[in-house]
Tab-separated table of C-alpha atoms in Angstrom:
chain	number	residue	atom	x	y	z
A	579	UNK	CA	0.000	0.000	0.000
A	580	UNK	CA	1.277	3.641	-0.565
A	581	UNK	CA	-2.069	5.103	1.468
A	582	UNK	CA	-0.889	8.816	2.958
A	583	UNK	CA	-1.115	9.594	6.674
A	584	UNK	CA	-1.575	13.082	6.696
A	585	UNK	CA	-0.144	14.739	10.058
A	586	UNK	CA	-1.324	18.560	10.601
A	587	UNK	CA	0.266	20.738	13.447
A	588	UNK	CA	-2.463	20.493	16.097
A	589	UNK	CA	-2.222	16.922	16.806
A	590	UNK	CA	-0.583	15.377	20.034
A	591	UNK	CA	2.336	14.168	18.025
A	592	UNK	CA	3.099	11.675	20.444
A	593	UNK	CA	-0.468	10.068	19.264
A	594	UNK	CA	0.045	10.488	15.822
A	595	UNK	CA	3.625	9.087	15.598
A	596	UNK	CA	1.864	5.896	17.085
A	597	UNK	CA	-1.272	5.567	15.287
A	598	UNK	CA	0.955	6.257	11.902
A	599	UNK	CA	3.408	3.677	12.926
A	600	UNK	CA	0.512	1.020	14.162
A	601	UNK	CA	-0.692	2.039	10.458
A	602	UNK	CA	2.076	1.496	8.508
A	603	UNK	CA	3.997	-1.484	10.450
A	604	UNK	CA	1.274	-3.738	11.981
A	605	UNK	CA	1.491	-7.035	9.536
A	606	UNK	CA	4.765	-5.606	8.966
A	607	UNK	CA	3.555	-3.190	5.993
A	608	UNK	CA	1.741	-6.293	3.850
A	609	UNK	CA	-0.997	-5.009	3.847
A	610	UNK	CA	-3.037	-3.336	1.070
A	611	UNK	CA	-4.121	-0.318	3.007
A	612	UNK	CA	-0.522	0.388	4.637
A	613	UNK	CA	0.362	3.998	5.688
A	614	UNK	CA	3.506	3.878	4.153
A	615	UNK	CA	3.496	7.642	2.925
A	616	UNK	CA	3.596	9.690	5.982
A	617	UNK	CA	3.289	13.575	5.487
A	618	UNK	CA	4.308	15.841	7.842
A	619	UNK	CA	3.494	19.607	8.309
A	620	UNK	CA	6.799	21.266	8.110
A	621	UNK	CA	6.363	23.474	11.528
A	622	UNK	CA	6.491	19.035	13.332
A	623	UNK	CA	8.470	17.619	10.973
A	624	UNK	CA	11.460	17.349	12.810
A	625	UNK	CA	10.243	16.428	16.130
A	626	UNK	CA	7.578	13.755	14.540
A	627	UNK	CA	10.926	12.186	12.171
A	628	UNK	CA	12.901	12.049	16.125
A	629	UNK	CA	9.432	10.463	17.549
A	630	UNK	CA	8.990	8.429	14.681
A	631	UNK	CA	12.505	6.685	14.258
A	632	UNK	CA	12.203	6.364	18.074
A	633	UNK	CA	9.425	4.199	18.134
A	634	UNK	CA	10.226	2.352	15.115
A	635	UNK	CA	13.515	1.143	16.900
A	636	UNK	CA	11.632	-0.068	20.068
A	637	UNK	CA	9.247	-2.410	17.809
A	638	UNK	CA	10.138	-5.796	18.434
A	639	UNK	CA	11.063	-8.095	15.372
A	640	UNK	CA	11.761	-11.748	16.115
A	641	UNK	CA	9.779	-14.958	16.368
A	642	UNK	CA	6.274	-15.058	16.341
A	643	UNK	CA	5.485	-17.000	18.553
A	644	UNK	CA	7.395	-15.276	20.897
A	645	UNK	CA	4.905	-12.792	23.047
A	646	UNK	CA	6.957	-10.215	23.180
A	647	UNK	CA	7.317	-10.052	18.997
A	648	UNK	CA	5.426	-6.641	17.600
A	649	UNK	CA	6.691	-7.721	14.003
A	650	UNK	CA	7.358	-11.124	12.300
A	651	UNK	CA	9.215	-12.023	9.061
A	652	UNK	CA	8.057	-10.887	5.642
A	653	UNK	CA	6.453	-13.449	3.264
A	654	UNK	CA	9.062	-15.221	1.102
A	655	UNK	CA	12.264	-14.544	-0.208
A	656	UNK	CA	11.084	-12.668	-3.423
A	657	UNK	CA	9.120	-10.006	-1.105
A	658	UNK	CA	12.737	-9.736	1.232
A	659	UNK	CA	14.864	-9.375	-1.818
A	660	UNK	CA	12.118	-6.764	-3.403
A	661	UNK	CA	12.088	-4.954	0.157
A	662	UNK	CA	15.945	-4.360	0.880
A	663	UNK	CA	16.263	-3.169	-3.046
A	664	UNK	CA	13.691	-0.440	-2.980
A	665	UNK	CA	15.505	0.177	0.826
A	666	UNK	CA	18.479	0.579	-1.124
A	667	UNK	CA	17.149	3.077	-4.128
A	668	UNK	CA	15.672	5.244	-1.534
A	669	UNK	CA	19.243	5.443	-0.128
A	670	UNK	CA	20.832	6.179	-3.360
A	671	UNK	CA	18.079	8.649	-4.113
A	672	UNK	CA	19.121	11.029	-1.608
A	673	UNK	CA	16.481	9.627	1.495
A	674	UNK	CA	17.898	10.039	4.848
A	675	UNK	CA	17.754	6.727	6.110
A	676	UNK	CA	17.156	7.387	10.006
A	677	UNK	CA	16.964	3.714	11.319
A	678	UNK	CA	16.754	0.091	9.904
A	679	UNK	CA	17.161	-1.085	6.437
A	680	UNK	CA	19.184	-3.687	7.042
A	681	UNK	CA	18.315	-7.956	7.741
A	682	UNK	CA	17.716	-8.715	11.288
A	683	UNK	CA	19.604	-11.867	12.397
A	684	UNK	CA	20.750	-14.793	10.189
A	685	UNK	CA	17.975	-16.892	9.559
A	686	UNK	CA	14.301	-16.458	7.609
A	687	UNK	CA	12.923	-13.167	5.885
A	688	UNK	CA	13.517	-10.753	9.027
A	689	UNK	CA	13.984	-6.775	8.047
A	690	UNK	CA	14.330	-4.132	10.593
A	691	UNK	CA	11.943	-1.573	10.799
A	692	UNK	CA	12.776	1.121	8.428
A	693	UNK	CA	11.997	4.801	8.009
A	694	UNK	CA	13.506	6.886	5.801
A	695	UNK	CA	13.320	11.346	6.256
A	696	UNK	CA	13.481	13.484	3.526
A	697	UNK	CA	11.495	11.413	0.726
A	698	UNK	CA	10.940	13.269	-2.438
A	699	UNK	CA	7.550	12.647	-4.352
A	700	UNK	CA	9.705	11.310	-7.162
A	701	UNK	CA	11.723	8.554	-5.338
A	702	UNK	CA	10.995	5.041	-6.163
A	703	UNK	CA	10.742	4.258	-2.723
A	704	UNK	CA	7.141	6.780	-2.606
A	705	UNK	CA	5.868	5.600	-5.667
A	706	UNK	CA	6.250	1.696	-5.825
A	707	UNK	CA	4.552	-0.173	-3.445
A	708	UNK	CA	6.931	-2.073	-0.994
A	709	UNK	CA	4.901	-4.007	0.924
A	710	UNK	CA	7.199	-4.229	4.035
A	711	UNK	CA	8.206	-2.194	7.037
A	712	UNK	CA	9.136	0.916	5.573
A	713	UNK	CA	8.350	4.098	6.379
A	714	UNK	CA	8.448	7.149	4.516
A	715	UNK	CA	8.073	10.766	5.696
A	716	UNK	CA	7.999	13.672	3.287
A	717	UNK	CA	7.229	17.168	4.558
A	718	UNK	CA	4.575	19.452	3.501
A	719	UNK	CA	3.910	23.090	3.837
A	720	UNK	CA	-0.181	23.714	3.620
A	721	UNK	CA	-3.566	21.602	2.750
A	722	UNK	CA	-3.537	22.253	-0.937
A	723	UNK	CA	-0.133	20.896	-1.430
A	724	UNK	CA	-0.656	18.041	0.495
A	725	UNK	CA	-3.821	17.093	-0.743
A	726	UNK	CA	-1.935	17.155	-4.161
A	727	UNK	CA	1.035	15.082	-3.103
A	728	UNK	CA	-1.654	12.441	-1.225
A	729	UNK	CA	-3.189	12.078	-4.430
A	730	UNK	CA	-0.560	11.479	-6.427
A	731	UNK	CA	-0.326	7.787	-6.548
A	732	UNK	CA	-1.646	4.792	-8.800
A	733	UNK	CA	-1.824	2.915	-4.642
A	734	UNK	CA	-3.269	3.907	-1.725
A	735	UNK	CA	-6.468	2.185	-0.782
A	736	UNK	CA	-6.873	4.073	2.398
A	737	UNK	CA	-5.796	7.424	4.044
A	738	UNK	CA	-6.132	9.053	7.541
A	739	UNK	CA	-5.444	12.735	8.350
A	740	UNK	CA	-4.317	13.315	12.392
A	741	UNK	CA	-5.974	16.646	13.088
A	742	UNK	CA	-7.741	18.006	16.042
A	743	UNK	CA	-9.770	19.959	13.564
A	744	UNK	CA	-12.940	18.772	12.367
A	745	UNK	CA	-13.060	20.837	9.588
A	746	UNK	CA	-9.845	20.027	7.996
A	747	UNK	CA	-10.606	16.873	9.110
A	748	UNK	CA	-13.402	16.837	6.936
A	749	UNK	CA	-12.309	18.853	3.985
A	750	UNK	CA	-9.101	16.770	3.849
A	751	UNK	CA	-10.551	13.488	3.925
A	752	UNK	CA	-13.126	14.490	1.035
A	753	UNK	CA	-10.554	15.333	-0.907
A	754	UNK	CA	-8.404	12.526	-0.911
């Protein structure tokens, strides 16, 4: 999925770096509706990208069967291989890779969580669909732009805008 999360500048950002994180890596991004295109107004940015890298490094990938396992491995081989090359474009693209990216441990499909700063609208790694436990964060400066940039996609099955205000809650969502 490539479905936007939309984060305006009167949220609790604490909340909204975990709702877009429960969003993005629950099923560990494969899933069709994953939130994999966070945007960020440009007056958080900075502090949600700290928050966000934060909590991506406390999420627990490992065995799951294990209780204490928030993420499992990803489906096969071909999906891990796919995953750590688009990883690897966003890198050479120019992303700022803030934690992750890399193959946890030495055996099965196991990627740690990833989320890359600074993504570009043109990158491959916000236009293809990954499928996996990456997240990207682009910054955005006001409602038209970003209702632009969220619509700018051949994915995205779902959306969600964190707002405390119902009526750019409302005019947001109708628009994307």
């Amino acid at each position: 999925g490539k479905s936007p999360n939309i984060i305006m500048t009167d949220v609790n950002v604490d909340e909204a770096v975990e709702w877009a994180h429960l969003g993005l890596f629950s099923n560990m991004g494969q899933c069709c509706v994953a939130g994999s295109r966070t945007f960020v107004h440009e007056d958080i940015y900075d502090e949600f990208v700290k928050k966000a890298t934060a909590r991506a490094k406390r999420r627990v990938v490992g065995d799951p069967y294990d209780l204490t396992t928030e993420s499992g491995p990803v489906i096969d081989n071909g999906q891990f291989n796919k995953i750590l090359n688009l990883i690897e474009s966003g890198k050479k693209q120019g992303a700022n890779l803030t934690t992750g990216g890399v193959k946890k441990g030495d055996n099965g499909y196991f990627i740690e969580n990833t989320v890359f700063a600074d993504v570009t609208d043109d990158m491959q790694i916000a236009k293809e669909e990954i499928f996996g436990p990456v997240q990207s964060i682009f910054k955005f400066k006001d409602v038209e732009e970003v209702i632009e940039r969220a619509n700018n996609s051949s994915f995205g099955l779902a959306a969600a805008v964190f707002t405390n205000n119902v009526d750019n809650a409302i005019s947001i969502s109708n628009a994307v």
